[in-house]
Short mmCIF file of C-alpha atoms in Angstrom, two decimals:
data_model
loop_
_atom_site.label_atom_id
_atom_site.label_comp_id
_atom_site.label_asym_id
_atom_site.label_seq_id
_atom_site.Cartn_x
_atom_site.Cartn_y
_atom_site.Cartn_z
CA MET A 1 0.11 -0.05 0.09
CA LYS A 2 2.74 2.39 0.91
CA LYS A 3 4.80 1.53 -2.27
CA GLU A 4 1.59 2.16 -4.31
CA LEU A 5 0.89 5.73 -2.46
CA GLY A 6 4.61 6.47 -3.18
CA ILE A 7 4.02 5.69 -6.93
CA VAL A 8 1.02 7.97 -6.85
CA PHE A 9 2.68 10.75 -5.01
CA TRP A 10 5.65 10.67 -7.55
CA MET A 11 3.41 10.65 -10.67
CA ALA A 12 1.62 13.66 -9.10
CA MET A 13 4.80 15.70 -8.49
CA MET A 14 5.77 14.78 -12.06
CA MET A 15 2.63 15.92 -13.32
CA TYR A 16 2.76 19.26 -11.41
CA THR A 17 6.43 19.88 -12.49
CA CYS A 18 5.73 19.10 -16.27
CA GLN A 19 2.78 21.53 -15.89
CA ALA A 20 4.79 24.06 -14.30
CA VAL A 21 7.65 23.81 -16.89
CA SER A 22 5.10 24.06 -19.69
CA ASN A 23 3.31 27.07 -18.10
CA LEU A 24 6.82 28.94 -18.09
CA HIS A 25 6.58 32.35 -20.07
CA PRO A 26 9.71 32.67 -22.24
CA LEU A 27 12.59 34.63 -20.70
CA ILE A 28 15.14 37.06 -22.39
CA LEU A 29 18.15 38.09 -20.37
CA ILE A 30 19.90 41.47 -21.38
CA PRO A 31 23.11 42.18 -19.73
CA GLY A 32 24.60 45.51 -18.54
CA ASN A 33 27.68 47.26 -19.45
CA GLY A 34 30.61 44.93 -20.09
CA GLY A 35 28.27 42.02 -19.34
CA ASN A 36 28.85 39.73 -22.56
CA GLN A 37 31.81 38.57 -24.49
CA LEU A 38 32.97 40.72 -27.52
CA GLU A 39 35.07 39.57 -30.42
CA ALA A 40 37.33 41.47 -32.75
CA ARG A 41 39.15 41.04 -36.02
CA LEU A 42 41.86 43.22 -37.42
CA THR A 43 42.18 44.21 -41.18
CA LYS A 44 44.91 45.68 -43.14
CA ASP A 45 43.73 49.16 -42.03
CA TYR A 46 44.65 48.57 -38.48
CA LYS A 47 47.55 50.92 -37.28
CA PRO A 48 49.15 49.37 -34.21
CA SER A 49 50.02 51.80 -31.42
CA SER A 50 53.29 49.65 -30.71
CA LEU A 51 55.09 46.58 -31.77
CA LEU A 52 53.29 44.40 -29.09
CA CYS A 53 49.92 45.49 -30.67
CA ASN A 54 50.52 44.19 -34.05
CA ARG A 55 47.89 42.55 -36.21
CA TRP A 56 49.32 39.10 -35.30
CA TYR A 57 48.49 39.62 -31.44
CA PRO A 58 46.81 37.67 -29.92
CA ILE A 59 48.13 34.51 -31.44
CA GLU A 60 44.94 32.53 -30.47
CA ARG A 61 42.18 33.29 -32.85
CA ASN A 62 39.94 31.29 -35.11
CA LYS A 63 40.13 30.59 -38.79
CA GLU A 64 38.50 33.74 -39.67
CA GLY A 65 40.81 35.85 -37.52
CA TRP A 66 38.32 36.45 -34.79
CA PHE A 67 39.43 36.72 -31.25
CA ARG A 68 37.94 37.53 -27.66
CA LEU A 69 38.30 41.26 -27.14
CA TRP A 70 36.40 41.35 -23.86
CA PHE A 71 37.09 39.97 -21.52
CA ASP A 72 40.85 39.83 -22.16
CA PRO A 73 43.14 38.85 -19.25
CA THR A 74 46.13 40.57 -20.78
CA VAL A 75 44.31 43.77 -20.25
CA LEU A 76 46.08 43.49 -16.68
CA LEU A 77 49.55 44.05 -18.19
CA ALA A 78 50.51 47.66 -18.91
CA PRO A 79 51.72 47.34 -22.34
CA PHE A 80 48.70 45.50 -23.42
CA THR A 81 46.43 47.51 -21.64
CA THR A 82 47.31 50.28 -24.20
CA CYS A 83 46.68 47.85 -27.05
CA PHE A 84 43.15 46.63 -25.70
CA ALA A 85 42.34 50.18 -25.00
CA GLN A 86 43.06 51.14 -28.68
CA ARG A 87 40.95 48.34 -30.07
CA MET A 88 38.02 49.17 -27.79
CA THR A 89 37.88 52.89 -28.53
CA LEU A 90 35.01 54.40 -30.40
CA TYR A 91 34.96 57.30 -32.70
CA TYR A 92 32.32 59.99 -33.20
CA ASP A 93 31.88 61.59 -36.52
CA GLN A 94 30.17 64.92 -36.26
CA GLU A 95 29.22 64.93 -40.01
CA LYS A 96 27.70 61.50 -39.98
CA ASP A 97 26.36 61.99 -36.44
CA ASP A 98 27.10 58.48 -35.41
CA TYR A 99 29.78 56.20 -33.72
CA SER A 100 32.05 53.69 -35.20
CA ASN A 101 34.89 51.25 -34.37
CA ALA A 102 38.63 52.25 -34.78
CA PRO A 103 40.03 51.97 -38.21
CA GLY A 104 40.93 48.45 -39.09
CA VAL A 105 39.06 46.98 -36.08
CA GLU A 106 36.04 44.79 -36.80
CA THR A 107 33.70 43.59 -33.88
CA ARG A 108 30.95 41.08 -33.22
CA VAL A 109 28.95 39.76 -30.38
CA PRO A 110 28.88 35.94 -30.28
CA HIS A 111 25.84 33.80 -29.53
CA PHE A 112 23.07 36.12 -29.81
CA GLY A 113 20.02 34.40 -28.68
CA SER A 114 21.92 32.10 -26.14
CA THR A 115 22.93 32.83 -22.71
CA GLN A 116 26.35 31.39 -23.55
CA SER A 117 28.42 34.55 -23.79
CA LEU A 118 26.52 35.96 -20.61
CA LEU A 119 27.58 33.33 -18.19
CA PHE A 120 31.62 34.10 -18.09
CA LEU A 121 33.42 36.89 -19.58
CA ASP A 122 36.20 34.52 -20.14
CA PRO A 123 35.21 30.61 -20.05
CA ASN A 124 38.90 29.85 -19.51
CA LEU A 125 38.77 32.09 -16.23
CA LYS A 126 35.41 31.04 -14.90
CA LYS A 127 36.05 31.65 -11.17
CA ILE A 128 37.12 35.47 -11.81
CA THR A 129 34.97 36.33 -14.57
CA THR A 130 31.73 34.84 -13.46
CA TYR A 131 28.69 37.03 -14.65
CA MET A 132 25.15 35.71 -14.99
CA ALA A 133 26.03 31.99 -14.37
CA PRO A 134 24.47 31.75 -10.81
CA LEU A 135 21.26 33.31 -12.27
CA VAL A 136 21.24 31.10 -15.21
CA GLU A 137 21.63 28.18 -13.18
CA SER A 138 18.92 29.07 -10.90
CA LEU A 139 16.48 29.73 -13.55
CA GLU A 140 17.39 26.12 -15.11
CA ASN A 141 16.42 24.70 -11.45
CA ILE A 142 12.76 26.03 -12.15
CA GLY A 143 12.55 24.62 -15.61
CA TYR A 144 14.12 27.34 -18.06
CA VAL A 145 15.97 25.70 -20.91
CA ASP A 146 18.47 27.97 -23.07
CA GLY A 147 17.53 28.32 -26.45
CA LYS A 148 13.88 26.96 -25.87
CA THR A 149 12.39 28.95 -22.91
CA MET A 150 15.37 31.16 -21.91
CA PHE A 151 17.35 33.35 -24.20
CA GLY A 152 20.10 35.79 -24.13
CA ALA A 153 20.37 38.99 -25.75
CA PRO A 154 24.32 40.19 -25.77
CA TYR A 155 25.17 43.39 -27.49
CA ASP A 156 28.12 45.88 -28.08
CA PHE A 157 27.67 47.63 -24.99
CA ARG A 158 30.15 50.39 -25.83
CA TYR A 159 27.64 51.58 -28.03
CA GLY A 160 24.33 53.36 -26.81
CA LEU A 161 21.13 54.63 -28.70
CA ALA A 162 20.15 58.13 -30.15
CA PRO A 163 16.97 60.09 -30.34
CA LYS A 164 14.65 58.90 -33.34
CA ASP A 165 15.82 61.93 -35.61
CA HIS A 166 19.59 60.89 -35.10
CA PRO A 167 21.39 57.67 -36.63
CA SER A 168 22.63 54.91 -34.18
CA HIS A 169 23.44 52.25 -36.56
CA VAL A 170 24.83 49.80 -33.97
CA GLY A 171 22.36 50.44 -31.32
CA SER A 172 19.27 50.70 -33.55
CA LYS A 173 20.37 47.18 -35.03
CA PHE A 174 20.40 45.69 -31.54
CA LEU A 175 16.91 47.00 -30.72
CA LYS A 176 15.68 45.61 -34.05
CA ASP A 177 17.53 42.13 -33.27
CA LEU A 178 16.00 42.20 -29.64
CA LYS A 179 12.26 42.99 -30.93
CA TYR A 180 12.66 39.86 -33.39
CA LEU A 181 13.93 37.69 -30.52
CA VAL A 182 10.94 38.65 -28.42
CA GLU A 183 8.61 37.84 -31.10
CA LYS A 184 10.35 34.66 -32.03
CA ALA A 185 10.65 33.50 -28.31
CA SER A 186 6.69 34.15 -28.06
CA ASN A 187 5.94 32.39 -31.11
CA SER A 188 7.94 29.35 -30.36
CA ASN A 189 6.23 28.81 -26.82
CA GLY A 190 2.58 29.00 -27.95
CA GLY A 191 2.28 32.69 -28.25
CA LYS A 192 2.92 33.18 -24.41
CA PRO A 193 4.39 36.76 -23.90
CA VAL A 194 7.92 37.13 -22.73
CA ILE A 195 9.34 38.19 -19.47
CA LEU A 196 12.49 40.70 -19.91
CA VAL A 197 15.07 40.30 -17.43
CA SER A 198 17.82 43.10 -17.40
CA HIS A 199 20.81 43.98 -15.66
CA SER A 200 22.09 47.59 -15.29
CA LEU A 201 22.51 49.15 -18.58
CA GLY A 202 20.38 46.64 -20.35
CA GLY A 203 17.55 48.08 -18.46
CA LEU A 204 17.90 51.54 -20.49
CA PHE A 205 17.89 49.33 -23.67
CA ALA A 206 14.95 47.31 -22.67
CA LEU A 207 13.04 50.52 -21.79
CA GLN A 208 13.81 51.98 -25.13
CA LEU A 209 12.53 48.73 -26.60
CA LEU A 210 9.31 49.25 -24.97
CA ASN A 211 9.03 53.02 -25.48
CA ARG A 212 9.47 52.69 -29.27
CA ASN A 213 6.78 49.98 -29.72
CA LYS A 214 3.27 50.58 -29.78
CA PRO A 215 0.99 49.56 -26.66
CA SER A 216 -0.58 46.74 -28.77
CA TRP A 217 2.77 45.28 -29.33
CA ARG A 218 3.60 45.35 -25.81
CA GLN A 219 0.28 43.94 -24.84
CA LYS A 220 0.79 40.99 -27.10
CA PHE A 221 4.53 40.13 -26.43
CA ILE A 222 5.58 41.32 -23.15
CA LYS A 223 4.50 39.67 -19.80
CA HIS A 224 6.49 41.49 -17.44
CA PHE A 225 9.77 43.59 -17.27
CA VAL A 226 12.38 42.60 -14.15
CA ALA A 227 14.97 45.16 -14.03
CA LEU A 228 18.03 44.52 -11.98
CA SER A 229 20.19 47.37 -10.64
CA ALA A 230 18.74 49.73 -13.33
CA PRO A 231 20.68 53.11 -13.68
CA TRP A 232 17.55 54.97 -14.50
CA GLY A 233 19.13 58.29 -13.84
CA GLY A 234 22.81 57.25 -14.59
CA THR A 235 25.82 57.38 -11.99
CA VAL A 236 28.08 59.76 -10.22
CA ASP A 237 30.66 57.16 -10.88
CA GLU A 238 30.73 57.97 -14.69
CA MET A 239 31.93 61.46 -13.47
CA LEU A 240 34.83 59.58 -12.10
CA THR A 241 35.21 57.61 -15.33
CA PHE A 242 35.53 60.65 -17.46
CA ALA A 243 37.48 62.93 -15.29
CA SER A 244 40.31 60.56 -14.13
CA GLY A 245 39.66 57.07 -15.68
CA ASN A 246 38.08 54.10 -13.77
CA THR A 247 39.58 50.52 -13.29
CA LEU A 248 36.27 49.17 -12.30
CA GLY A 249 38.13 47.35 -9.30
CA VAL A 250 40.66 45.62 -11.78
CA PRO A 251 44.02 45.25 -10.10
CA LEU A 252 47.32 46.42 -11.46
CA VAL A 253 45.71 48.54 -14.17
CA ASN A 254 46.54 52.44 -14.54
CA PRO A 255 43.10 54.25 -14.87
CA LEU A 256 44.86 56.89 -17.36
CA LEU A 257 45.72 54.09 -19.67
CA VAL A 258 41.89 53.29 -20.27
CA ARG A 259 40.57 56.92 -19.79
CA GLU A 260 40.33 57.88 -23.46
CA GLU A 261 38.83 54.65 -24.47
CA GLN A 262 36.29 55.10 -21.46
CA ARG A 263 35.44 58.34 -22.64
CA SER A 264 35.11 57.35 -26.14
CA SER A 265 32.20 55.06 -25.14
CA GLU A 266 28.70 56.20 -26.28
CA SER A 267 27.05 54.07 -23.42
CA ASN A 268 29.20 55.79 -20.73
CA LEU A 269 28.23 59.31 -21.89
CA TRP A 270 24.53 57.83 -21.64
CA LEU A 271 25.14 56.88 -18.14
CA MET A 272 26.36 60.25 -16.89
CA PRO A 273 24.05 61.65 -14.15
CA ASN A 274 20.45 62.64 -15.53
CA PRO A 275 19.21 66.27 -14.57
CA LYS A 276 15.96 64.78 -14.38
CA LEU A 277 16.86 62.82 -11.14
CA PHE A 278 20.04 64.80 -9.83
CA ARG A 279 19.06 68.03 -8.54
CA SER A 280 20.77 71.26 -9.61
CA GLU A 281 21.83 72.15 -6.24
CA LYS A 282 23.50 69.01 -5.54
CA PRO A 283 27.13 69.12 -6.23
CA ILE A 284 28.88 66.09 -7.83
CA VAL A 285 32.51 67.27 -8.66
CA ILE A 286 33.98 70.00 -6.56
CA THR A 287 37.36 71.76 -7.51
CA PRO A 288 38.95 74.87 -6.06
CA ASN A 289 37.66 76.82 -8.99
CA THR A 290 34.24 75.07 -10.07
CA THR A 291 31.50 72.93 -8.74
CA TYR A 292 29.70 70.67 -11.14
CA SER A 293 26.23 69.15 -11.10
CA ALA A 294 24.13 67.06 -13.44
CA HIS A 295 23.09 70.32 -14.84
CA ASN A 296 26.42 71.69 -16.22
CA ILE A 297 27.87 68.44 -17.64
CA PRO A 298 28.95 70.19 -20.93
CA GLN A 299 31.32 72.63 -18.85
CA PHE A 300 32.56 69.52 -17.15
CA LEU A 301 33.53 67.86 -20.20
CA ASN A 302 35.25 70.96 -21.50
CA ASP A 303 37.13 71.50 -18.32
CA ILE A 304 38.38 67.90 -18.15
CA GLY A 305 39.96 68.21 -21.66
CA PHE A 306 37.11 66.29 -23.43
CA PRO A 307 35.34 69.01 -25.48
CA GLU A 308 34.81 66.57 -28.22
CA GLY A 309 32.17 64.98 -25.75
CA ILE A 310 30.24 68.17 -25.80
CA HIS A 311 28.36 68.11 -29.26
CA PRO A 312 27.07 64.59 -28.99
CA PHE A 313 26.23 65.15 -25.24
CA LYS A 314 23.95 68.09 -26.00
CA THR A 315 22.55 66.61 -29.32
CA ARG A 316 22.07 62.92 -28.56
CA ILE A 317 22.38 62.17 -24.96
CA LEU A 318 20.33 64.75 -23.45
CA ALA A 319 17.31 63.91 -25.36
CA MET A 320 17.95 60.25 -24.55
CA MET A 321 17.82 61.34 -20.67
CA ASP A 322 14.62 62.83 -21.32
CA GLN A 323 13.14 60.19 -22.89
CA LEU A 324 12.18 58.06 -19.62
CA GLU A 325 8.58 57.14 -20.47
CA ALA A 326 6.74 54.50 -18.28
CA PRO A 327 7.41 51.14 -19.91
CA GLY A 328 3.71 50.45 -20.19
CA VAL A 329 4.04 46.82 -18.83
CA PRO A 330 4.16 45.68 -15.23
CA ILE A 331 7.56 46.21 -13.81
CA THR A 332 9.66 44.80 -10.98
CA CYS A 333 12.98 46.55 -10.00
CA VAL A 334 15.47 44.53 -7.74
CA ILE A 335 17.84 46.89 -6.45
CA GLY A 336 20.80 46.54 -3.93
CA THR A 337 20.96 49.27 -1.01
CA GLY A 338 23.10 50.25 1.93
CA VAL A 339 26.19 50.06 -0.01
CA SER A 340 28.81 52.82 -0.06
CA THR A 341 28.40 54.57 -3.44
CA ALA A 342 30.28 57.71 -4.94
CA GLU A 343 28.21 60.58 -4.24
CA THR A 344 30.70 63.66 -4.46
CA LEU A 345 34.19 63.83 -5.92
CA TYR A 346 36.53 66.32 -4.40
CA TYR A 347 39.81 67.28 -6.43
CA ASP A 348 40.95 70.09 -4.10
CA LYS A 349 44.42 70.73 -5.40
CA ARG A 350 44.40 67.47 -7.53
CA SER A 351 44.40 67.64 -11.31
CA PHE A 352 41.89 65.30 -13.24
CA ASP A 353 44.79 63.25 -13.81
CA GLU A 354 44.80 62.17 -10.11
CA GLN A 355 42.15 60.15 -8.24
CA PRO A 356 39.81 62.48 -6.28
CA GLU A 357 38.84 62.24 -2.47
CA ILE A 358 35.44 60.50 -2.60
CA VAL A 359 32.34 61.12 -0.27
CA TYR A 360 30.17 58.30 -0.24
CA GLY A 361 26.46 57.98 0.03
CA ASP A 362 23.75 55.22 -0.38
CA GLY A 363 23.24 53.01 -3.38
CA ASP A 364 24.64 49.70 -4.66
CA GLY A 365 28.40 50.65 -4.93
CA THR A 366 27.96 51.64 -8.48
CA VAL A 367 24.66 53.23 -8.98
CA ASN A 368 23.06 55.88 -6.55
CA LYS A 369 19.95 55.42 -4.79
CA VAL A 370 18.15 58.19 -6.40
CA SER A 371 18.93 56.57 -9.78
CA LEU A 372 18.05 53.13 -8.70
CA LEU A 373 14.67 54.41 -7.52
CA GLY A 374 14.10 56.48 -10.40
CA HIS A 375 11.21 54.54 -11.51
CA GLU A 376 9.21 55.46 -8.53
CA SER A 377 9.89 59.00 -8.93
CA LEU A 378 9.31 59.05 -12.63
CA TRP A 379 6.25 56.74 -13.22
CA SER A 380 4.47 56.39 -9.92
CA ASN A 381 1.74 58.59 -11.10
CA ALA A 382 1.78 57.12 -14.60
CA LYS A 383 -1.73 55.78 -15.77
CA ASN A 384 -2.04 52.06 -15.94
CA GLN A 385 1.45 51.56 -14.71
CA THR A 386 2.32 49.00 -12.05
CA LEU A 387 5.50 49.26 -10.21
CA LYS A 388 7.02 46.89 -7.58
CA THR A 389 10.42 47.30 -5.70
CA ILE A 390 12.56 44.67 -4.05
CA ARG A 391 15.19 46.09 -1.77
CA VAL A 392 18.24 43.82 -0.98
CA PRO A 393 20.27 45.39 1.80
CA GLY A 394 24.12 45.15 1.16
CA VAL A 395 24.17 43.63 -2.09
CA THR A 396 26.22 45.26 -4.56
CA HIS A 397 25.49 46.27 -8.50
CA THR A 398 26.91 42.88 -9.62
CA GLU A 399 26.52 40.76 -6.65
CA ILE A 400 22.70 40.91 -7.50
CA LEU A 401 23.47 38.22 -10.00
CA LYS A 402 25.55 35.90 -7.81
CA ASP A 403 24.58 36.45 -4.18
CA ASP A 404 22.13 33.49 -3.15
CA GLY A 405 19.69 35.80 -1.40
CA ALA A 406 19.45 38.28 -4.24
CA VAL A 407 19.26 35.49 -6.85
CA GLY A 408 16.64 33.53 -4.79
CA GLU A 409 14.48 36.92 -4.83
CA VAL A 410 14.85 37.39 -8.60
CA VAL A 411 13.66 33.83 -9.11
CA ARG A 412 11.07 33.86 -6.74
CA GLU A 413 9.74 36.88 -8.51
CA ILE A 414 10.08 35.26 -11.78
CA SER A 415 8.16 32.08 -10.33
CA GLY A 416 5.31 34.30 -9.21
CA ILE A 417 4.93 36.10 -12.56
CA ASN A 418 4.63 32.63 -13.99
CA SER A 419 2.26 31.60 -11.46
CA GLN A 420 0.13 34.72 -11.56
CA PHE A 421 0.76 35.26 -7.81
CA LYS A 422 -0.58 38.64 -6.66
CA PHE A 423 1.45 41.65 -7.41
CA VAL A 424 2.86 43.30 -4.41
CA GLU A 425 4.17 46.83 -4.79
CA ASN A 426 7.17 46.98 -2.52
CA VAL A 427 9.39 44.24 -0.68
CA ASN A 428 12.19 44.90 1.85
CA VAL A 429 14.42 41.90 2.16
CA GLN A 430 15.83 41.68 5.65
#
């Protein structure tokens, strides 16, 4: 009798599991800045900055000449840091009003549609380059399968987007590919709408996808938008990046060697503090002669020696910062709080070639709290817009993808969306 009851129980559990898996809405993961692998190939037009950076470095590449540009561990060695920065640098053409790669450098994003390039930035160094692997594994544990119900949307994170009346070849193509992936994922799963899960910068791209498509499209193809660590209003950390360079915690790297490359990134310019969320009276950078806020960034760009960034900032980025319309689909924002985050940069007698004294405030270690909670201040009164915030104390910007408690919250939220549990507006995790 006990054996028969055991078999019945096992069959019931199997039926429940199968039903749960079959009821999963397809899910698309959109990474953040630097959150997926990037490959490059050098042509005869490439002009190396030194003998070490010749066309034949690195030796390891495939038959067509492609090699991994990001992440490349040789960036840790000073001679190769310069080489890496040269190959990653973008150039803005004011006549064409668009960004492009350095001459002789071709780039591509591997494994679009799969989570493969989001798991580890370098598969040979899994322990130190883990990105979305813990989250993906947890999603697989509730039934998601890569390429069937779970998809990845990697992109060239150096590029951003532009207002509709400006060209943005690379960024616009990504949005087009992302839209196609959403429709494909839905159609291959019985027409179920898709759950978008973004991290960091990926949230801004996902929001633009939603803002640029009709409500009827959103209603048909999008079930829910889950944004992790979204920098809705940019970060003070970007002011440091542009002023003095930023190693992003990578040891042994001289920030000045990567500063010009970081300044050239369109997406970095997009992530400057947004005047819609950072108050004009809030000082961000303080020098003996001038105080800079989110409201005089063009002056800041000029004074740090990057006047070429002023035109694209004024004509492209400011309009993008202003285009923060409600997504028009249910959204859950999962954020880390209570982590020391750069809030004010003091240069006193230091030049911008030196690292400043930093005063810290609340945030996730990278994005300031006012930016992380931008969805509440911007969209809380938007018509037919549901918002939910899950705060995870002590979890940093990238730990939100790895920390057991944070990943558990994300997976529980996704499970609830699949199960149609009641939508709760705010959750504080203890």
